[in-house]
Tab-separated table of C-alpha atoms and ligand atoms in Angstrom:
chain	number	residue	atom	x	y	z
A	17	MET	CA	23.852	-7.894	-35.813
A	18	ALA	CA	22.302	-7.880	-32.345
A	19	LEU	CA	22.576	-4.597	-30.476
A	20	LEU	CA	24.493	-6.081	-27.565
A	21	GLN	CA	27.184	-7.529	-29.839
A	22	HIS	CA	27.367	-4.204	-31.638
A	23	LEU	CA	27.944	-2.395	-28.333
A	24	LYS	CA	30.551	-4.954	-27.291
A	25	ASP	CA	32.397	-4.334	-30.551
A	26	ARG	CA	32.353	-0.589	-29.896
A	27	PHE	CA	33.650	-0.906	-26.344
A	28	ARG	CA	37.164	0.489	-25.754
A	29	ARG	CA	38.616	0.201	-22.278
A	30	GLU	CA	40.838	3.262	-22.744
A	31	ARG	CA	37.705	5.435	-23.019
A	32	VAL	CA	36.325	4.339	-19.642
A	33	THR	CA	36.155	7.010	-16.951
A	34	LEU	CA	33.279	5.584	-14.901
A	35	GLN	CA	33.691	3.148	-12.017
A	36	LEU	CA	32.203	0.332	-14.065
A	37	GLY	CA	33.165	-2.267	-11.463
A	38	ASP	CA	30.755	-0.671	-8.988
A	39	ILE	CA	27.778	-0.139	-11.333
A	40	GLN	CA	25.162	-2.877	-11.839
A	41	ALA	CA	25.564	-4.429	-15.296
A	42	LEU	CA	21.856	-4.033	-16.056
A	43	ILE	CA	22.223	-0.240	-16.165
A	44	LEU	CA	24.704	-0.117	-19.023
A	45	ARG	CA	24.370	-3.468	-20.721
A	46	SER	CA	21.687	-3.817	-23.408
A	47	ARG	CA	19.303	-6.730	-23.587
A	48	PRO	CA	20.578	-9.709	-25.547
A	49	GLU	CA	18.615	-10.676	-28.686
A	50	PRO	CA	16.924	-13.103	-28.368
A	51	TYR	CA	16.307	-12.571	-24.665
A	52	VAL	CA	14.538	-14.409	-21.882
A	53	GLY	CA	14.110	-13.262	-18.346
A	54	ILE	CA	12.170	-13.005	-15.181
A	55	HIS	CA	11.027	-10.284	-12.815
A	56	ALA	CA	10.556	-11.289	-9.178
A	57	MET	CA	8.804	-9.002	-6.711
A	58	LEU	CA	9.728	-9.337	-3.059
A	59	HIS	CA	8.330	-7.956	0.179
A	60	VAL	CA	10.525	-7.464	3.255
A	61	ASP	CA	8.702	-8.548	6.406
A	62	GLU	CA	11.649	-8.207	8.724
A	63	ALA	CA	14.682	-5.890	8.402
A	64	GLU	CA	17.517	-8.176	9.406
A	65	GLY	CA	16.316	-11.044	7.201
A	66	GLY	CA	15.870	-8.609	4.321
A	67	ARG	CA	19.398	-7.236	4.709
A	68	ASP	CA	20.786	-10.745	4.836
A	69	LEU	CA	19.098	-11.463	1.496
A	70	ILE	CA	20.500	-8.261	-0.047
A	71	ALA	CA	24.008	-9.261	1.103
A	72	ARG	CA	23.600	-12.710	-0.448
A	73	LEU	CA	22.145	-11.392	-3.707
A	74	ALA	CA	24.929	-8.830	-4.039
A	75	LYS	CA	27.342	-11.712	-4.703
A	76	HIS	CA	25.389	-12.636	-7.842
A	77	ILE	CA	25.044	-9.159	-9.378
A	78	PRO	CA	27.551	-8.668	-12.199
A	79	SER	CA	29.091	-5.253	-12.647
A	80	ALA	CA	29.077	-3.181	-15.820
A	81	ASP	CA	32.798	-3.865	-16.110
A	82	ASP	CA	32.340	-7.204	-17.746
A	83	TRP	CA	31.676	-6.274	-21.375
A	84	THR	CA	33.726	-8.690	-23.269
A	85	GLY	CA	33.691	-11.653	-20.885
A	86	ASP	CA	31.388	-14.652	-20.982
A	87	LEU	CA	28.345	-13.227	-19.296
A	88	HIS	CA	25.231	-15.168	-20.340
A	89	ALA	CA	22.818	-13.870	-17.724
A	90	TRP	CA	22.737	-10.804	-15.544
A	91	THR	CA	20.729	-10.167	-12.429
A	92	GLY	CA	19.820	-6.687	-11.230
A	93	VAL	CA	18.335	-5.549	-7.944
A	94	ALA	CA	16.305	-2.411	-7.314
A	95	ILE	CA	14.570	-1.283	-4.136
A	96	SER	CA	11.554	0.968	-3.509
A	97	HIS	CA	11.494	3.622	-0.791
A	98	ALA	CA	9.118	1.436	1.250
A	99	GLY	CA	11.671	-1.344	0.762
A	100	LEU	CA	14.574	0.776	2.037
A	101	GLN	CA	12.435	1.649	5.040
A	102	ALA	CA	11.581	-2.015	5.665
A	103	LEU	CA	15.309	-2.831	5.451
A	104	GLY	CA	15.843	-0.480	8.369
A	105	LEU	CA	17.858	2.312	6.735
A	106	PRO	CA	18.315	5.287	9.061
A	107	ASP	CA	15.880	8.201	8.809
A	108	SER	CA	18.595	10.565	7.573
A	109	ALA	CA	19.228	8.320	4.560
A	110	LEU	CA	15.512	7.763	3.883
A	111	ALA	CA	14.831	11.503	4.017
A	112	SER	CA	17.637	12.241	1.536
A	113	PHE	CA	15.667	10.677	-1.365
A	114	PRO	CA	13.619	12.947	-3.644
A	115	LEU	CA	9.938	13.459	-2.830
A	116	PRO	CA	8.343	11.520	-5.753
A	117	PHE	CA	10.496	8.491	-4.927
A	118	ARG	CA	9.616	8.723	-1.235
A	119	GLU	CA	5.911	8.905	-2.045
A	120	GLY	CA	5.950	5.985	-4.496
A	121	MET	CA	4.363	5.746	-7.937
A	122	ALA	CA	0.760	5.163	-6.858
A	123	ALA	CA	0.740	8.362	-4.797
A	124	ARG	CA	1.976	10.305	-7.845
A	125	ALA	CA	-1.037	9.408	-10.030
A	126	GLU	CA	-1.958	13.072	-10.454
A	127	GLN	CA	1.528	14.029	-11.694
A	128	LEU	CA	1.677	10.901	-13.882
A	129	ARG	CA	-1.830	11.402	-15.296
A	130	ASP	CA	-2.664	7.851	-14.218
A	131	PHE	CA	-6.430	8.245	-14.173
A	132	GLY	CA	-9.470	6.160	-15.159
A	133	GLU	CA	-8.507	2.735	-16.474
A	134	ASN	CA	-4.846	3.446	-15.566
A	135	ALA	CA	-5.573	4.588	-11.993
A	136	PRO	CA	-3.670	2.874	-9.127
A	137	GLU	CA	-6.926	1.551	-7.635
A	138	THR	CA	-7.212	-0.737	-10.685
A	139	TRP	CA	-3.627	-2.059	-10.434
A	140	GLU	CA	-2.658	-5.651	-9.703
A	141	ASP	CA	-2.163	-6.748	-6.104
A	142	ALA	CA	1.650	-6.796	-6.310
A	143	TYR	CA	1.604	-2.993	-6.813
A	144	GLN	CA	-0.993	-2.172	-4.148
A	145	GLY	CA	-0.207	-0.713	-0.742
A	146	LYS	CA	3.547	-0.343	-1.399
A	147	ARG	CA	3.959	-4.140	-1.220
A	148	LEU	CA	6.714	-4.163	-3.807
A	149	HIS	CA	9.957	-3.661	-1.867
A	150	ILE	CA	12.634	-5.404	-3.914
A	151	ALA	CA	12.500	-6.043	-7.652
A	152	LEU	CA	14.874	-8.665	-8.912
A	153	THR	CA	15.337	-8.847	-12.676
A	154	ILE	CA	17.302	-11.415	-14.616
A	155	TYR	CA	18.042	-11.061	-18.333
A	156	ALA	CA	19.582	-14.035	-20.083
A	157	GLU	CA	20.679	-15.109	-23.543
A	158	ASP	CA	18.892	-18.447	-23.317
A	159	LYS	CA	16.767	-20.626	-21.091
A	160	ALA	CA	19.715	-22.619	-19.700
A	161	ALA	CA	21.536	-19.451	-18.569
A	162	LEU	CA	18.282	-18.102	-17.122
A	163	ASP	CA	17.582	-21.303	-15.180
A	164	GLU	CA	21.075	-21.232	-13.703
A	165	ALA	CA	20.713	-17.595	-12.579
A	166	VAL	CA	17.188	-18.203	-11.244
A	167	ASP	CA	18.417	-21.237	-9.267
A	168	LYS	CA	21.111	-19.120	-7.628
A	169	ALA	CA	18.720	-16.282	-6.756
A	170	MET	CA	15.953	-18.592	-5.536
A	171	GLY	CA	18.513	-20.581	-3.533
A	172	GLU	CA	19.426	-17.373	-1.689
A	173	LEU	CA	15.768	-16.558	-1.177
A	174	ARG	CA	15.059	-20.010	0.273
A	175	ALA	CA	18.055	-19.671	2.593
A	176	SER	CA	16.848	-16.347	3.933
A	177	ARG	CA	14.003	-15.469	6.231
A	178	GLY	CA	11.730	-12.509	6.654
A	179	VAL	CA	11.207	-11.961	2.896
A	180	THR	CA	8.082	-12.971	0.949
A	181	LEU	CA	7.946	-13.595	-2.785
A	182	VAL	CA	4.967	-11.532	-3.948
A	183	GLY	CA	5.087	-12.684	-7.563
A	184	THR	CA	7.223	-13.647	-10.536
A	185	HIS	CA	6.732	-12.912	-14.213
A	186	GLU	CA	8.605	-14.421	-17.137
A	187	PHE	CA	9.250	-12.478	-20.326
A	188	GLY	CA	11.213	-12.758	-23.538
A	189	ALA	CA	11.387	-12.263	-27.288
A	190	ASP	CA	13.042	-13.888	-30.307
A	191	GLU	CA	16.075	-12.509	-32.108
A	192	ASP	CA	13.841	-9.989	-33.889
A	193	ALA	CA	13.125	-8.464	-30.419
A	194	LYS	CA	9.505	-7.727	-31.302
A	195	ASN	CA	7.022	-6.390	-28.759
A	196	PRO	CA	3.316	-7.376	-28.430
A	197	PHE	CA	2.429	-5.126	-31.411
A	198	GLY	CA	4.919	-6.870	-33.685
A	199	PHE	CA	7.458	-3.997	-33.660
A	200	ARG	CA	11.126	-4.361	-32.839
A	201	ASP	CA	11.889	-2.245	-29.781
A	202	GLY	CA	14.798	-1.311	-27.551
A	203	ILE	CA	16.615	0.083	-30.615
A	204	SER	CA	17.415	3.648	-29.726
A	205	GLN	CA	19.367	4.173	-26.504
A	206	PRO	CA	21.387	7.121	-25.229
A	207	VAL	CA	25.159	6.666	-25.114
A	208	VAL	CA	26.751	7.402	-21.735
A	209	GLN	CA	30.069	9.304	-21.705
A	210	GLY	CA	32.825	7.388	-19.984
A	211	ALA	CA	31.143	3.980	-20.278
A	212	GLY	CA	33.593	3.028	-23.011
A	213	VAL	CA	31.146	2.689	-25.914
A	214	GLU	CA	31.262	5.262	-28.688
A	215	PRO	CA	27.944	6.487	-30.156
A	216	PRO	CA	26.668	4.629	-33.226
A	217	PRO	CA	26.031	6.715	-36.358
A	218	GLY	CA	23.107	9.076	-35.660
A	219	GLY	CA	22.927	8.037	-32.002
A	220	GLY	CA	23.547	11.619	-30.911
A	221	ARG	CA	26.523	12.758	-28.867
A	222	ALA	CA	27.399	10.776	-25.758
A	223	LEU	CA	25.546	12.305	-22.808
A	224	ALA	CA	27.103	13.433	-19.533
A	225	PRO	CA	27.247	10.363	-17.280
A	226	GLY	CA	25.476	12.069	-14.378
A	227	GLU	CA	22.241	11.852	-16.378
A	228	PHE	CA	22.350	8.128	-15.636
A	229	ILE	CA	24.887	7.478	-12.875
A	230	LEU	CA	24.577	9.229	-9.508
A	231	GLY	CA	27.612	11.156	-8.346
A	232	GLU	CA	28.862	11.930	-11.879
A	233	ASN	CA	28.424	15.324	-13.554
A	234	SER	CA	25.164	15.700	-15.474
A	235	GLU	CA	24.448	17.825	-18.559
A	236	SER	CA	24.254	20.903	-16.271
A	237	GLY	CA	27.899	20.343	-15.259
A	238	GLN	CA	26.879	19.297	-11.713
A	239	PRO	CA	25.732	15.931	-10.332
A	240	VAL	CA	21.955	15.633	-9.838
A	241	ALA	CA	20.694	15.261	-6.249
A	242	MET	CA	22.103	12.090	-4.730
A	243	PRO	CA	20.852	10.100	-1.721
A	244	GLU	CA	23.105	10.255	1.345
A	245	PRO	CA	25.535	9.005	2.540
A	246	PRO	CA	27.774	8.624	-0.548
A	247	GLU	CA	28.212	4.874	0.102
A	248	LEU	CA	24.487	4.596	-0.585
A	249	GLY	CA	24.025	7.053	-3.450
A	250	ARG	CA	27.182	7.009	-5.564
A	251	ASN	CA	27.158	4.875	-8.724
A	252	GLY	CA	23.478	4.075	-8.275
A	253	SER	CA	20.565	5.130	-10.454
A	254	PHE	CA	16.775	5.287	-10.417
A	255	VAL	CA	14.371	2.979	-12.210
A	256	VAL	CA	10.840	3.484	-13.422
A	257	LEU	CA	8.854	0.266	-13.617
A	258	ARG	CA	5.458	0.331	-15.336
A	259	LYS	CA	3.632	-2.853	-16.227
A	260	TYR	CA	1.308	-2.578	-19.225
A	261	ASP	CA	-1.269	-4.996	-20.600
A	262	SER	CA	-1.247	-4.517	-24.364
A	263	ARG	CA	-4.220	-4.514	-26.721
A	264	PRO	CA	-2.704	-5.435	-30.072
A	265	GLY	CA	-6.139	-6.541	-31.343
A	266	ALA	CA	-7.585	-3.053	-30.787
A	267	PHE	CA	-4.479	-1.570	-32.459
A	268	ASN	CA	-4.929	-3.909	-35.472
A	269	ASP	CA	-8.629	-2.985	-35.699
A	270	PHE	CA	-7.783	0.718	-35.608
A	271	VAL	CA	-5.286	0.344	-38.433
A	272	ARG	CA	-7.687	-1.801	-40.530
A	273	GLN	CA	-10.465	0.706	-40.053
A	274	HIS	CA	-8.437	3.659	-41.300
A	275	ALA	CA	-6.364	2.228	-44.156
A	276	ASP	CA	-7.134	0.029	-47.150
A	277	GLY	CA	-4.995	-2.924	-48.135
A	278	GLU	CA	-1.976	-4.410	-46.404
A	279	GLN	CA	0.590	-1.891	-47.643
A	280	GLU	CA	-1.446	1.134	-46.500
A	281	GLN	CA	-2.238	-0.528	-43.198
A	282	GLU	CA	1.420	-1.274	-42.541
A	283	LYS	CA	2.249	2.332	-43.373
A	284	LEU	CA	-0.322	3.686	-40.920
A	285	ALA	CA	1.014	1.353	-38.214
A	286	ALA	CA	4.531	2.673	-38.939
A	287	GLN	CA	3.269	6.270	-38.776
A	288	LEU	CA	1.805	5.647	-35.328
A	289	VAL	CA	5.195	4.401	-34.083
A	290	GLY	CA	7.732	6.242	-36.298
A	291	ARG	CA	9.413	3.025	-37.421
A	292	TRP	CA	8.281	0.030	-39.466
A	293	ARG	CA	7.861	-3.289	-37.711
A	294	SER	CA	11.445	-4.308	-38.486
A	295	GLY	CA	12.709	-1.162	-36.730
A	296	ALA	CA	13.538	0.653	-39.996
A	297	PRO	CA	12.861	4.394	-39.393
A	298	LEU	CA	10.244	5.996	-41.655
A	299	ASN	CA	12.688	8.808	-42.313
A	300	LEU	CA	15.188	6.407	-43.875
A	301	SER	CA	12.631	4.260	-45.667
A	302	PRO	CA	9.484	6.327	-46.225
A	303	GLU	CA	7.473	3.956	-48.408
A	304	ARG	CA	8.122	0.422	-47.274
A	305	ASP	CA	9.676	-1.672	-44.547
A	306	ASP	CA	13.317	-2.686	-44.918
A	307	GLU	CA	14.268	-5.671	-42.748
A	308	ALA	CA	18.014	-5.283	-43.282
A	309	LEU	CA	17.926	-1.605	-42.283
A	310	GLY	CA	15.770	-2.333	-39.219
A	311	ALA	CA	18.235	-4.945	-37.949
A	312	ASP	CA	21.395	-2.909	-38.579
A	313	PRO	CA	22.540	-0.880	-35.522
A	314	GLN	CA	25.037	0.961	-37.754
A	315	ARG	CA	22.163	2.445	-39.779
A	316	ASN	CA	18.858	2.198	-37.891
A	317	ASN	CA	19.474	5.335	-35.815
A	318	ASP	CA	21.247	7.386	-38.415
A	319	PHE	CA	18.573	10.053	-38.936
A	320	ASP	CA	16.929	13.073	-37.367
A	321	PHE	CA	13.769	15.038	-38.121
A	322	LYS	CA	15.454	18.237	-39.323
A	323	GLY	CA	14.688	17.535	-42.988
A	324	ASP	CA	11.109	16.615	-42.097
A	325	GLU	CA	9.989	19.739	-40.243
A	326	ARG	CA	6.423	19.452	-41.520
A	327	GLY	CA	6.107	15.814	-40.512
A	328	LEU	CA	5.263	14.677	-44.044
A	329	VAL	CA	7.434	11.580	-43.633
A	330	CYS	CA	7.115	10.870	-39.912
A	331	PRO	CA	4.069	12.521	-38.312
A	332	HIS	CA	4.918	14.748	-35.329
A	333	ALA	CA	2.457	12.690	-33.270
A	334	ALA	CA	4.286	9.369	-33.841
A	335	HIS	CA	5.262	7.725	-30.534
A	336	MET	CA	8.961	7.730	-31.244
A	337	ARG	CA	9.082	11.329	-32.513
A	338	ARG	CA	7.247	12.596	-29.439
A	339	LEU	CA	9.598	10.806	-27.068
A	340	ASN	CA	12.806	11.777	-28.809
A	341	PRO	CA	12.085	14.755	-31.090
A	342	ARG	CA	15.621	14.648	-32.639
A	343	GLY	CA	15.810	18.274	-33.760
A	344	THR	CA	12.069	18.871	-34.336
A	345	SER	CA	11.323	22.532	-33.551
A	346	LEU	CA	9.119	22.396	-30.483
A	347	THR	CA	6.454	24.961	-29.568
A	348	ILE	CA	7.308	24.541	-25.876
A	349	LEU	CA	11.066	24.576	-25.735
A	350	THR	CA	12.945	21.993	-23.757
A	351	ASP	CA	16.381	20.405	-23.951
A	352	GLU	CA	15.813	16.966	-25.489
A	353	ASN	CA	19.024	15.709	-23.943
A	354	LEU	CA	17.587	16.099	-20.442
A	355	HIS	CA	14.831	13.586	-21.141
A	356	ARG	CA	16.793	10.694	-22.580
A	357	ILE	CA	16.279	7.354	-20.911
A	358	ILE	CA	17.978	3.965	-20.932
A	359	ARG	CA	15.105	1.637	-21.854
A	360	ARG	CA	14.985	-2.004	-20.831
A	361	PRO	CA	11.446	-2.950	-21.905
A	362	SER	CA	10.600	-6.621	-21.493
A	363	THR	CA	7.846	-8.173	-23.561
A	364	PHE	CA	5.627	-11.011	-22.404
A	365	GLY	CA	2.923	-13.143	-23.997
A	366	PRO	CA	2.376	-14.741	-27.399
A	367	LYS	CA	3.749	-13.209	-30.575
A	368	TRP	CA	1.754	-10.633	-32.514
A	369	THR	CA	-0.219	-11.736	-35.582
A	370	PRO	CA	-2.145	-9.557	-38.049
A	371	GLU	CA	-5.330	-11.574	-37.455
A	372	LEU	CA	-5.761	-10.420	-33.851
A	373	THR	CA	-8.883	-8.343	-33.212
A	374	ALA	CA	-10.084	-6.471	-30.140
A	375	SER	CA	-12.075	-9.523	-29.035
A	376	ASP	CA	-8.757	-11.397	-28.574
A	377	ASP	CA	-7.344	-8.768	-26.209
A	378	GLY	CA	-7.242	-9.972	-22.623
A	379	ARG	CA	-7.645	-13.675	-23.483
A	380	GLU	CA	-3.991	-14.349	-22.746
A	381	PRO	CA	-1.589	-12.069	-20.905
A	382	ARG	CA	0.354	-9.938	-23.408
A	383	GLY	CA	2.206	-6.822	-22.568
A	384	ILE	CA	5.344	-4.994	-21.617
A	385	TYR	CA	7.196	-4.335	-18.414
A	386	PHE	CA	8.299	-0.884	-19.410
A	387	ILE	CA	11.485	-0.262	-17.476
A	388	PHE	CA	13.795	2.683	-17.786
A	389	ILE	CA	16.819	3.938	-15.978
A	390	SER	CA	18.062	7.469	-15.350
A	391	ALA	CA	19.542	9.447	-12.465
A	392	ARG	CA	16.275	11.401	-12.318
A	393	ALA	CA	13.895	8.766	-13.679
A	394	TYR	CA	11.074	9.852	-11.313
A	395	ASP	CA	11.163	13.440	-12.692
A	396	THR	CA	11.605	12.362	-16.302
A	397	ILE	CA	8.586	10.041	-16.298
A	398	GLU	CA	6.397	12.714	-14.714
A	399	PHE	CA	7.498	15.204	-17.374
A	400	LEU	CA	7.016	12.691	-20.198
A	401	GLN	CA	3.598	11.584	-18.977
A	402	GLN	CA	2.370	15.162	-18.539
A	403	GLU	CA	3.871	16.875	-21.554
A	404	TRP	CA	5.033	14.561	-24.304
A	405	ILE	CA	2.616	11.622	-23.844
A	406	ASN	CA	-0.685	13.038	-22.613
A	407	ARG	CA	-0.664	16.481	-24.286
A	408	GLY	CA	0.085	17.750	-27.756
A	409	ASN	CA	0.842	21.432	-27.168
A	410	PHE	CA	4.596	21.055	-27.482
A	411	LEU	CA	4.092	20.018	-31.117
A	412	ASP	CA	1.136	22.276	-31.882
A	413	LEU	CA	-1.189	19.295	-31.640
A	414	GLY	CA	-3.494	20.695	-28.944
A	415	LYS	CA	-4.817	17.910	-26.757
A	416	GLU	CA	-3.721	15.052	-29.018
A	417	ARG	CA	-2.038	12.281	-27.013
A	418	ASP	CA	0.581	9.652	-27.778
A	419	PRO	CA	-1.168	7.000	-29.899
A	420	VAL	CA	0.842	4.102	-28.450
A	421	VAL	CA	1.063	4.746	-24.760
A	422	GLY	CA	-1.260	7.691	-24.071
A	423	LEU	CA	-4.290	7.336	-21.820
A	424	HIS	CA	-7.406	7.847	-23.951
A	425	GLU	CA	-10.341	8.277	-21.624
A	426	GLU	CA	-12.345	9.244	-24.693
A	427	PRO	CA	-11.441	8.127	-28.231
A	428	GLY	CA	-8.476	10.229	-29.339
A	429	THR	CA	-7.237	11.559	-32.678
A	430	PHE	CA	-4.054	11.048	-34.682
A	431	THR	CA	-2.927	13.752	-37.092
A	432	ILE	CA	-1.029	12.906	-40.258
A	433	PRO	CA	0.419	15.933	-42.054
A	434	GLU	CA	-0.334	15.523	-45.769
A	435	GLN	CA	-0.560	17.862	-48.729
A	436	PRO	CA	-2.688	19.836	-49.423
A	437	VAL	CA	-4.425	19.264	-46.064
A	438	ARG	CA	-3.591	17.223	-43.034
A	439	ARG	CA	-5.589	14.096	-42.237
A	440	ARG	CA	-6.983	13.586	-38.772
A	441	ILE	CA	-8.191	10.136	-37.828
A	442	ASP	CA	-10.364	9.303	-34.849
A	443	GLY	CA	-10.819	6.371	-32.561
A	444	VAL	CA	-7.411	6.013	-30.862
A	445	SER	CA	-8.001	4.084	-27.616
A	446	THR	CA	-5.733	3.103	-24.729
A	447	PHE	CA	-3.706	0.457	-26.561
A	448	ASN	CA	-1.567	-0.139	-23.468
A	449	ARG	CA	-3.298	-0.258	-20.139
A	450	LEU	CA	-1.264	0.323	-16.988
A	451	ARG	CA	-1.523	-2.535	-14.481
A	452	GLY	CA	0.961	-1.340	-11.890
A	453	GLY	CA	4.261	0.329	-11.305
A	454	GLU	CA	6.789	1.648	-8.840
A	455	TYR	CA	9.755	3.983	-8.481
A	456	LEU	CA	12.879	2.011	-7.600
A	457	PHE	CA	16.464	2.777	-6.657
A	458	MET	CA	19.170	0.655	-8.253
A	459	PRO	CA	22.097	0.785	-5.812
A	460	SER	CA	25.768	0.344	-6.670
A	461	LEU	CA	27.455	-2.890	-5.636
A	462	THR	CA	29.091	-0.974	-2.746
A	463	ALA	CA	25.663	0.238	-1.640
A	464	LEU	CA	24.166	-3.262	-1.791
A	465	ARG	CA	26.929	-4.496	0.507
A	466	TRP	CA	26.497	-1.416	2.734
A	467	ILE	CA	22.774	-2.166	3.068
A	468	GLY	CA	23.457	-5.881	3.554
A	469	GLU	CA	25.916	-5.203	6.372
A	470	ALA	CA	23.879	-2.330	7.877
A	471	GLY	CA	26.940	-0.134	7.252
A	472	TRP	CA	25.320	2.820	9.058
A	473	LYS	CA	25.686	0.942	12.357
A	474	ASP	CA	29.527	1.039	12.200
B	17	HEM	C1	4.182	0.145	-23.172
B	17	HEM	C2	4.032	0.272	-24.445
B	17	HEM	C3	5.071	0.802	-25.375
B	17	HEM	C4	5.301	0.334	-26.623
B	17	HEM	C5	4.521	-0.759	-27.340
B	17	HEM	C6	6.411	1.089	-27.171
B	17	HEM	C7	6.953	0.898	-28.432
B	17	HEM	C8	8.054	1.538	-28.932
B	17	HEM	C9	8.688	1.270	-30.207
B	17	HEM	C10	8.232	0.213	-31.203
B	17	HEM	C11	9.723	2.120	-30.345
B	17	HEM	C12	10.660	2.233	-31.561
B	17	HEM	C13	11.843	1.374	-31.471
B	17	HEM	C14	12.957	1.840	-30.560
B	17	HEM	O1	13.554	2.915	-30.754
B	17	HEM	O2	13.262	1.089	-29.632
B	17	HEM	C15	9.766	2.918	-29.159
B	17	HEM	C16	10.707	3.885	-28.917
B	17	HEM	C17	10.711	4.651	-27.793
B	17	HEM	N1	9.803	4.634	-26.762
B	17	HEM	FE1	8.251	3.382	-26.549
B	17	HEM	N2	6.819	2.013	-26.255
B	17	HEM	C18	6.017	1.871	-25.145
B	17	HEM	C19	6.066	2.620	-24.008
B	17	HEM	C20	6.881	3.703	-23.838
B	17	HEM	C21	6.858	4.585	-22.694
B	17	HEM	C22	5.908	4.452	-21.500
B	17	HEM	C23	7.843	5.504	-22.899
B	17	HEM	C24	8.291	6.662	-22.043
B	17	HEM	C25	7.808	6.990	-20.896
B	17	HEM	C26	8.497	5.190	-24.157
B	17	HEM	C27	9.574	5.857	-24.668
B	17	HEM	C28	10.210	5.555	-25.841
B	17	HEM	C29	11.428	6.199	-26.289
B	17	HEM	C30	12.206	7.279	-25.558
B	17	HEM	C31	11.745	5.630	-27.513
B	17	HEM	C32	12.981	5.916	-28.372
B	17	HEM	C33	12.820	7.096	-29.224
B	17	HEM	C34	14.120	7.404	-29.930
B	17	HEM	O3	15.148	7.499	-29.250
B	17	HEM	O4	14.096	7.601	-31.142
B	17	HEM	N3	7.873	4.114	-24.700
B	17	HEM	N4	8.728	2.569	-28.307
């Protein structure tokens, strides 16, 4: 069963404590499977025209309230700090945003470890010079629903002035929701207390809503810092957008080079990720893939790493184990629940095949718009990039980096705990190359109207 349907089935209105009617649907609503969609990047040339567009778009943004209704497409709007400035927000509001967000992603390259082939100077034009002001994203169940939503949004854009379309990018995946490496993704998501959906088996406890929704109490018992005034900050969230070009051919070559025969190669690929291609976790199916398990939201998260302390089933260095250690004892202690993220990755390009080799990489665009949402997304990504992705100390792995999304300026290693001795394989390269990104603020529906009407002028 598709994840979205599964969440809908688990939704109970009597459990809702959040102001769902004011929160953008995209924050709490999972991608449909299959999904199609589009990202549009806009630049605001003139404040009044830009605000007029925000006011018009606000009418087409569904709220998170509509779980059970007939919603076939949902549009979300997020704005960068440069965008808020271009829209003419008052200085007091602009200054109330946290420093990393104010500086923008490119200026945070040091903290994000975006060096070498991932450095901002190499990024695509749309992400240069703080050009990206407004990001409009539409997710839809099918092409017809997408076209209808795109027509509405583009109609508003045509009717407005003072806003330039910097670029658009279509994305999508079949019902198996597979990314450019042929792995199902978007499986594991945190559950937000008060959103009305109870955690699936193994999904962990529901997390305090303030981890994701501004103005609500976070895991510390207090709300995290919120932009001012409350009309602007409350019920909003922050978004990290990072566009990656994927190199599935180089990944295939790496796997072929270090394992013999299809079964062993598939196992190594699963060890790099932590799940088999179907989404079945190694810890629930250690020897072979299990399509039914991978597709079953009731079972595909029902595990942790407590029985696998030594990493004999799922290596500590696997992408998924690094980014959600699920009870692994860490050398550098941290509360895992403070680094959970709502992921909305969107895949683009042709489907993965096992025949791809490194010489195919770059021939056609293939990759992922890695998008995640959290009330402190800018801090979380800087922590994840520094500690869990581009270092290995927290797991006693020295300098070993994430094999899927780490930056490998020199060929890296991947350690597989085995008995009697662990195996260390060389030649991990940057399988996902960063092509751009930005920190964005996803306002509530109230805030979109407030911006649209220049509410601060009242
Ligand atoms: C851009 C290339 C990336 C690829 C190909 C990729 C692939 C995957 C796959 C296949 C999974 C397992 C399925 C799932 O749980 O959804 C996964 C899980 C995950 N990934 Fe990535 N990922 C990428 C980037 C990132 C980045 C940049 C981050 C964080 C900054 C990240 C964080 C996570 C997290 C938190 C999980 C879920 C772990 C869990 O809760 O068990 N991924 N990823």
